[in-house]
mmCIF file of C-alpha atoms in Angstrom:
data_model
loop_
_atom_site.group_PDB
_atom_site.id
_atom_site.type_symbol
_atom_site.label_atom_id
_atom_site.label_comp_id
_atom_site.label_asym_id
_atom_site.label_seq_id
_atom_site.Cartn_x
_atom_site.Cartn_y
_atom_site.Cartn_z
ATOM 1 C CA MET A 94 95.272 112.017 249.736
ATOM 2 C CA SER A 95 94.653 108.320 250.671
ATOM 3 C CA THR A 96 91.159 109.524 252.160
ATOM 4 C CA ALA A 97 90.551 111.154 248.553
ATOM 5 C CA THR A 98 91.914 108.103 246.665
ATOM 6 C CA ALA A 99 89.540 105.705 248.467
ATOM 7 C CA LEU A 100 86.489 107.921 247.823
ATOM 8 C CA ALA A 101 87.404 108.061 244.032
ATOM 9 C CA THR A 102 87.495 104.417 243.695
ATOM 10 C CA ASP A 103 84.510 103.989 245.774
ATOM 11 C CA PHE A 104 81.694 105.695 243.253
ATOM 12 C CA TRP A 105 80.385 102.350 241.921
ATOM 13 C CA ARG A 106 80.686 100.091 245.122
ATOM 14 C CA PHE A 107 77.700 97.614 244.999
ATOM 15 C CA GLN A 108 75.484 98.601 247.795
ATOM 16 C CA PRO A 109 72.739 95.898 248.179
ATOM 17 C CA HIS A 110 68.975 97.125 248.851
ATOM 18 C CA PRO A 111 66.796 94.330 249.693
ATOM 19 C CA GLU A 112 63.894 96.649 250.371
ATOM 20 C CA VAL A 113 64.061 97.688 246.811
ATOM 21 C CA TRP A 114 64.198 93.947 245.684
ATOM 22 C CA PHE A 115 61.290 93.313 248.264
ATOM 23 C CA LEU A 116 59.206 96.081 246.661
ATOM 24 C CA VAL A 117 59.886 95.245 243.045
ATOM 25 C CA GLY A 118 59.332 91.544 243.523
ATOM 26 C CA GLY A 119 56.197 92.202 245.326
ATOM 27 C CA VAL A 120 54.831 94.162 242.616
ATOM 28 C CA ALA A 121 55.931 91.470 239.971
ATOM 29 C CA VAL A 122 54.296 88.725 242.243
ATOM 30 C CA LEU A 123 50.992 90.411 243.008
ATOM 31 C CA SER A 124 50.635 91.341 239.059
ATOM 32 C CA ALA A 125 51.222 87.836 238.076
ATOM 33 C CA TYR A 126 48.947 86.592 240.795
ATOM 34 C CA ALA A 127 46.102 89.112 239.498
ATOM 35 C CA LEU A 128 46.218 88.002 235.870
ATOM 36 C CA THR A 129 46.567 84.329 236.489
ATOM 37 C CA VAL A 130 44.501 83.463 239.343
ATOM 38 C CA VAL A 131 42.071 86.577 239.797
ATOM 39 C CA GLY A 132 41.472 87.854 236.490
ATOM 40 C CA PRO A 133 39.821 84.456 234.752
ATOM 41 C CA LYS A 134 37.399 84.608 237.495
ATOM 42 C CA VAL A 135 36.510 88.002 236.983
ATOM 43 C CA VAL A 136 36.604 88.632 233.425
ATOM 44 C CA GLU A 137 33.816 87.705 231.097
ATOM 45 C CA PRO A 138 34.296 84.600 229.174
ATOM 46 C CA GLY A 139 36.161 85.028 225.567
ATOM 47 C CA GLU A 140 37.507 88.732 226.779
ATOM 48 C CA PRO A 141 41.265 88.856 227.514
ATOM 49 C CA VAL A 142 42.631 89.061 230.879
ATOM 50 C CA ILE A 143 45.277 91.743 229.611
ATOM 51 C CA ARG A 144 45.990 92.796 226.437
ATOM 52 C CA ARG A 145 49.457 92.661 224.775
ATOM 53 C CA ARG A 146 50.172 96.176 224.806
ATOM 54 C CA GLN A 147 49.008 96.280 228.463
ATOM 55 C CA LEU A 148 51.522 93.331 229.251
ATOM 56 C CA VAL A 149 54.487 95.122 227.556
ATOM 57 C CA CYS A 150 53.567 98.259 229.743
ATOM 58 C CA LEU A 151 53.866 96.213 233.058
ATOM 59 C CA VAL A 152 57.025 94.761 232.068
ATOM 60 C CA LEU A 153 58.518 97.975 230.921
ATOM 61 C CA GLY A 154 56.975 99.711 234.285
ATOM 62 C CA ILE A 155 58.349 96.981 236.332
ATOM 63 C CA ALA A 156 61.999 97.264 234.964
ATOM 64 C CA LEU A 157 62.098 101.084 235.025
ATOM 65 C CA LEU A 158 61.086 100.970 238.676
ATOM 66 C CA TRP A 159 63.785 98.580 239.590
ATOM 67 C CA LEU A 160 66.549 100.806 237.549
ATOM 68 C CA ALA A 161 65.490 103.800 239.162
ATOM 69 C CA SER A 162 65.377 102.648 242.670
ATOM 70 C CA ASP A 163 68.038 100.124 242.816
ATOM 71 C CA TRP A 164 71.968 100.431 242.559
ATOM 72 C CA PRO A 165 73.660 102.296 240.984
ATOM 73 C CA VAL A 166 71.169 104.552 240.268
ATOM 74 C CA HIS A 167 69.984 105.281 244.110
ATOM 75 C CA ASP A 168 73.407 105.106 245.386
ATOM 76 C CA ILE A 169 74.807 107.935 242.689
ATOM 77 C CA ALA A 170 71.594 110.069 243.088
ATOM 78 C CA GLU A 171 71.546 110.041 246.939
ATOM 79 C CA GLU A 172 75.453 110.480 247.641
ATOM 80 C CA TYR A 173 76.869 112.294 244.588
ATOM 81 C CA LEU A 174 75.220 113.912 241.729
ATOM 82 C CA PHE A 175 72.102 115.789 242.268
ATOM 83 C CA SER A 176 71.442 115.530 238.247
ATOM 84 C CA VAL A 177 71.386 111.812 238.681
ATOM 85 C CA HIS A 178 68.662 112.446 241.578
ATOM 86 C CA MET A 179 66.622 114.621 239.175
ATOM 87 C CA GLY A 180 66.606 112.065 236.383
ATOM 88 C CA GLN A 181 65.582 109.439 239.249
ATOM 89 C CA HIS A 182 62.648 111.804 240.035
ATOM 90 C CA MET A 183 61.580 112.206 236.389
ATOM 91 C CA LEU A 184 61.348 108.122 235.933
ATOM 92 C CA LEU A 185 59.368 108.111 239.303
ATOM 93 C CA THR A 186 56.989 110.456 238.220
ATOM 94 C CA TYR A 187 56.804 111.187 234.414
ATOM 95 C CA ALA A 188 57.340 107.106 233.360
ATOM 96 C CA ILE A 189 56.584 104.672 235.731
ATOM 97 C CA PRO A 190 52.944 105.759 236.889
ATOM 98 C CA PRO A 191 51.840 106.270 233.301
ATOM 99 C CA LEU A 192 53.127 103.082 232.280
ATOM 100 C CA PHE A 193 51.509 101.081 235.360
ATOM 101 C CA LEU A 194 48.474 102.804 234.601
ATOM 102 C CA LEU A 195 48.267 102.170 230.812
ATOM 103 C CA ALA A 196 49.175 98.302 232.040
ATOM 104 C CA THR A 197 46.086 98.187 234.422
ATOM 105 C CA PRO A 198 43.031 96.471 232.933
ATOM 106 C CA GLU A 199 39.909 98.294 233.744
ATOM 107 C CA TRP A 200 38.506 95.195 235.752
ATOM 108 C CA LEU A 201 41.530 95.195 238.060
ATOM 109 C CA ALA A 202 41.595 98.937 238.712
ATOM 110 C CA ARG A 203 37.741 98.558 240.147
ATOM 111 C CA LEU A 204 38.706 95.478 242.110
ATOM 112 C CA VAL A 205 41.611 97.072 243.831
ATOM 113 C CA LEU A 206 39.327 100.347 244.555
ATOM 114 C CA GLY A 207 36.420 98.671 245.561
ATOM 115 C CA ARG A 208 33.504 100.336 246.903
ATOM 116 C CA GLY A 209 34.322 101.758 250.043
ATOM 117 C CA LEU A 210 36.382 105.262 251.347
ATOM 118 C CA PHE A 211 39.349 104.409 249.429
ATOM 119 C CA LYS A 212 37.320 104.795 246.426
ATOM 120 C CA ARG A 213 35.637 107.806 247.273
ATOM 121 C CA ALA A 214 39.116 109.270 248.282
ATOM 122 C CA PHE A 215 40.948 108.459 245.084
ATOM 123 C CA TYR A 216 37.798 109.465 242.887
ATOM 124 C CA ALA A 217 38.197 112.756 244.767
ATOM 125 C CA LEU A 218 41.602 113.422 244.262
ATOM 126 C CA ALA A 219 42.213 111.915 240.959
ATOM 127 C CA ARG A 220 40.230 115.187 239.381
ATOM 128 C CA PRO A 221 42.090 117.935 237.343
ATOM 129 C CA ILE A 222 42.584 120.419 240.125
ATOM 130 C CA PRO A 223 43.120 118.302 243.165
ATOM 131 C CA ALA A 224 45.742 116.321 241.240
ATOM 132 C CA ALA A 225 47.465 119.064 239.579
ATOM 133 C CA VAL A 226 47.549 120.825 242.769
ATOM 134 C CA LEU A 227 49.106 118.108 244.782
ATOM 135 C CA PHE A 228 51.492 117.047 242.403
ATOM 136 C CA ASN A 229 52.794 120.380 241.296
ATOM 137 C CA GLY A 230 52.900 121.442 245.181
ATOM 138 C CA LEU A 231 54.966 118.582 246.062
ATOM 139 C CA THR A 232 57.195 119.051 242.894
ATOM 140 C CA LEU A 233 58.068 122.357 244.268
ATOM 141 C CA LEU A 234 58.362 121.515 247.977
ATOM 142 C CA THR A 235 60.789 118.723 247.034
ATOM 143 C CA HIS A 236 63.137 121.080 245.432
ATOM 144 C CA TRP A 237 63.256 123.351 248.609
ATOM 145 C CA THR A 238 66.850 123.398 249.791
ATOM 146 C CA GLY A 239 65.914 122.386 253.397
ATOM 147 C CA VAL A 240 63.971 119.181 252.130
ATOM 148 C CA VAL A 241 66.611 117.962 249.830
ATOM 149 C CA ASN A 242 69.536 118.498 252.339
ATOM 150 C CA ALA A 243 67.407 116.732 254.912
ATOM 151 C CA SER A 244 66.371 113.805 252.641
ATOM 152 C CA VAL A 245 69.720 113.003 251.800
ATOM 153 C CA GLY A 246 70.698 112.397 255.202
ATOM 154 C CA ASN A 247 67.549 110.385 256.345
ATOM 155 C CA ALA A 248 66.618 107.371 254.472
ATOM 156 C CA LEU A 249 62.998 107.327 255.869
ATOM 157 C CA LEU A 250 62.290 110.665 254.903
ATOM 158 C CA HIS A 251 63.968 110.113 251.402
ATOM 159 C CA TYR A 252 61.631 106.931 250.844
ATOM 160 C CA THR A 253 58.609 109.053 252.333
ATOM 161 C CA ILE A 254 59.334 111.699 249.689
ATOM 162 C CA HIS A 255 59.529 109.411 246.810
ATOM 163 C CA ALA A 256 55.844 107.593 247.777
ATOM 164 C CA ALA A 257 54.298 110.844 248.069
ATOM 165 C CA LEU A 258 55.832 111.888 244.723
ATOM 166 C CA VAL A 259 54.748 108.526 242.918
ATOM 167 C CA THR A 260 50.979 108.637 244.537
ATOM 168 C CA SER A 261 50.690 112.472 243.445
ATOM 169 C CA SER A 262 51.844 111.131 240.028
ATOM 170 C CA PHE A 263 49.587 108.260 239.871
ATOM 171 C CA LEU A 264 46.681 110.939 240.518
ATOM 172 C CA LEU A 265 47.919 113.082 237.886
ATOM 173 C CA TRP A 266 48.226 110.870 235.092
ATOM 174 C CA THR A 267 44.759 109.275 235.942
ATOM 175 C CA CYS A 268 43.162 112.210 234.166
ATOM 176 C CA VAL A 269 44.936 111.406 231.005
ATOM 177 C CA CYS A 270 45.822 107.480 230.604
ATOM 178 C CA GLY A 271 44.148 105.731 233.613
ATOM 179 C CA PRO A 272 42.241 102.675 233.205
ATOM 180 C CA LEU A 273 38.860 104.119 234.142
ATOM 181 C CA PRO A 274 36.992 106.034 231.553
ATOM 182 C CA GLU A 275 34.796 108.362 233.820
ATOM 183 C CA LEU A 276 37.822 109.684 235.460
ATOM 184 C CA ARG A 277 39.669 110.576 232.014
ATOM 185 C CA ILE A 278 39.194 113.965 230.543
ATOM 186 C CA SER A 279 38.515 115.160 226.990
ATOM 187 C CA TYR A 280 41.317 115.632 224.687
ATOM 188 C CA PRO A 281 41.239 119.417 224.651
ATOM 189 C CA GLY A 282 41.115 119.157 228.465
ATOM 190 C CA GLN A 283 44.324 116.982 228.919
ATOM 191 C CA MET A 284 46.097 119.572 226.490
ATOM 192 C CA LEU A 285 45.241 122.266 228.837
ATOM 193 C CA TYR A 286 45.903 120.481 231.968
ATOM 194 C CA LEU A 287 49.241 118.997 230.781
ATOM 195 C CA PHE A 288 50.322 122.667 229.249
ATOM 196 C CA VAL A 289 49.645 124.109 232.912
ATOM 197 C CA THR A 290 51.838 121.188 234.319
ATOM 198 C CA SER A 291 54.655 121.740 231.951
ATOM 199 C CA ILE A 292 54.856 125.585 233.329
ATOM 200 C CA ILE A 293 55.626 124.364 236.902
ATOM 201 C CA PRO A 294 58.932 122.330 236.250
ATOM 202 C CA THR A 295 60.373 125.542 234.852
ATOM 203 C CA VAL A 296 60.517 127.469 238.136
ATOM 204 C CA PRO A 297 63.169 125.188 239.874
ATOM 205 C CA ALA A 298 64.627 124.385 236.482
ATOM 206 C CA GLY A 299 65.352 128.011 236.090
ATOM 207 C CA TRP A 300 66.561 128.652 239.724
ATOM 208 C CA LEU A 301 68.763 125.668 239.394
ATOM 209 C CA THR A 302 70.477 126.475 235.915
ATOM 210 C CA PHE A 303 71.100 130.172 236.792
ATOM 211 C CA ALA A 304 71.968 129.742 240.472
ATOM 212 C CA GLU A 305 75.613 131.216 241.911
ATOM 213 C CA GLY A 306 76.928 128.988 244.107
ATOM 214 C CA THR A 307 75.786 125.670 245.626
ATOM 215 C CA VAL A 308 71.984 125.115 246.150
ATOM 216 C CA TYR A 309 72.195 121.869 247.966
ATOM 217 C CA SER A 310 75.157 121.606 250.453
ATOM 218 C CA ALA A 311 74.343 117.985 250.479
ATOM 219 C CA TYR A 312 75.689 117.386 247.326
ATOM 220 C CA ASP A 313 78.824 119.458 247.940
ATOM 221 C CA VAL A 314 81.184 116.870 248.423
ATOM 222 C CA ALA A 315 85.054 116.997 248.216
ATOM 223 C CA GLU A 316 85.413 114.130 245.593
ATOM 224 C CA ARG A 317 83.370 115.114 242.236
ATOM 225 C CA MET A 318 82.235 112.181 240.394
ATOM 226 C CA GLY A 319 83.453 112.320 236.683
ATOM 227 C CA GLY A 320 84.947 115.515 237.741
ATOM 228 C CA LEU A 321 81.801 117.543 237.337
ATOM 229 C CA SER A 322 81.447 120.601 239.369
ATOM 230 C CA VAL A 323 78.528 121.351 241.768
ATOM 231 C CA ALA A 324 77.434 124.239 239.460
ATOM 232 C CA SER A 325 77.736 122.058 236.451
ATOM 233 C CA ASP A 326 75.796 119.148 238.172
ATOM 234 C CA GLN A 327 73.023 121.700 239.212
ATOM 235 C CA GLN A 328 72.912 123.099 235.634
ATOM 236 C CA MET A 329 72.498 119.729 234.330
ATOM 237 C CA ALA A 330 69.690 118.762 236.540
ATOM 238 C CA GLY A 331 67.725 122.286 235.890
ATOM 239 C CA LEU A 332 68.121 121.315 232.104
ATOM 240 C CA LEU A 333 66.816 117.968 232.724
ATOM 241 C CA MET A 334 63.816 119.262 234.533
ATOM 242 C CA LYS A 335 63.117 121.541 231.652
ATOM 243 C CA LEU A 336 63.949 119.968 228.775
ATOM 244 C CA VAL A 337 63.117 116.365 229.476
ATOM 245 C CA ALA A 338 60.124 117.032 231.727
ATOM 246 C CA GLY A 339 58.809 119.821 229.771
ATOM 247 C CA GLY A 340 59.664 117.824 226.412
ATOM 248 C CA PHE A 341 58.005 114.544 227.469
ATOM 249 C CA LEU A 342 54.444 116.852 228.512
ATOM 250 C CA TRP A 343 54.758 118.593 225.098
ATOM 251 C CA VAL A 344 55.202 115.411 223.091
ATOM 252 C CA VAL A 345 52.014 113.955 225.077
ATOM 253 C CA ILE A 346 50.167 117.335 224.325
ATOM 254 C CA ALA A 347 51.269 116.763 220.578
ATOM 255 C CA LEU A 348 50.124 113.406 220.708
ATOM 256 C CA ARG A 349 46.593 114.130 222.092
ATOM 257 C CA PHE A 350 46.179 116.899 219.545
ATOM 258 C CA PHE A 351 46.394 114.436 216.549
ATOM 259 C CA GLN A 352 44.260 111.970 218.385
ATOM 260 C CA TRP A 353 41.888 114.823 218.758
ATOM 261 C CA ALA A 354 42.025 115.707 215.060
ATOM 262 C CA LYS A 355 41.603 111.898 214.052
ATOM 263 C CA HIS A 356 38.675 111.604 216.254
ATOM 264 C CA PHE A 357 37.013 114.407 214.200
ATOM 265 C CA GLU A 358 38.182 112.948 210.906
ATOM 266 C CA ASP A 359 36.699 109.466 211.671
ATOM 267 C CA GLY A 360 33.318 111.138 212.662
ATOM 268 C CA ASP A 361 33.269 112.926 209.308
ATOM 269 C CA ARG A 362 33.841 109.408 207.594
ATOM 270 C CA ALA A 363 31.005 107.922 209.724
ATOM 271 C CA VAL A 364 28.630 110.526 208.966
ATOM 272 C CA ASP A 365 29.569 110.425 205.394
ATOM 273 C CA GLN A 366 28.876 106.553 205.048
ATOM 274 C CA VAL A 367 25.492 106.634 206.918
ATOM 275 C CA ALA A 368 24.512 109.755 204.769
ATOM 276 C CA PRO A 369 26.167 110.230 201.566
ATOM 277 C CA PRO A 370 25.867 114.027 200.489
ATOM 278 C CA HIS A 371 23.343 114.627 197.762
ATOM 279 C CA GLU A 372 23.727 117.270 195.087
ATOM 280 C CA LEU A 373 21.934 120.331 196.439
ATOM 281 C CA THR A 374 18.933 121.892 194.131
ATOM 282 C CA TRP A 375 16.810 124.762 194.595
ATOM 283 C CA GLU A 376 13.789 122.742 195.559
#
């Protein structure tokens, strides 16, 4: 009983993660250096180094990266609740990479990629088919029972999985909202691309929601945070993957549809302004 009581009061204990502070601080410092030192030397006179919307996305992306990687989200996700673990993955794959891509000016993206092997590899992988296959394959693999149980007890494996998911997510979203126009696909292509991607989360989501018994033994701990049972925790994780991940993708699909429709409407207006319609006659 004394052990159980100690564990019950230990859910919210503070655990420092200097590696996370170093990562988030490094991203912030490198971003500031690129925008204040490198940018003015690269950008043409009169052109902004970064636009206000990009700066907002950058700040929000750094804040979410810190939230998803540091205490208490990281510790609860790793030690107690798989549903929080699922929410952490949602941030790392569906929120943070798109924000950083939206925040990156084109000049900075081209400077980082350079002209060598790294650029060729990135251009080869940041295409719809390889990016979708890599991202969705990793999504399915990282929900396999053996992988989840092993990663909970191995910090290096855990960080490696997170790094692989974030990297594949950057490739996935480059086709949709990346800073390089030649890698973005058309609006109809984006809608189809995201529709196919939205199907994949339903597989592990359904498995978790309707599974009988414990799926991941690493989360079958004696003391339940908030009194949430293992089955309820798994069901919440499944619903998060189905509703949040799938719903977010469908919101982006809807936005792209309206942007596509507006593009045609603007095109029709431009044609009318250049060549206004005339009355038709027999001649």
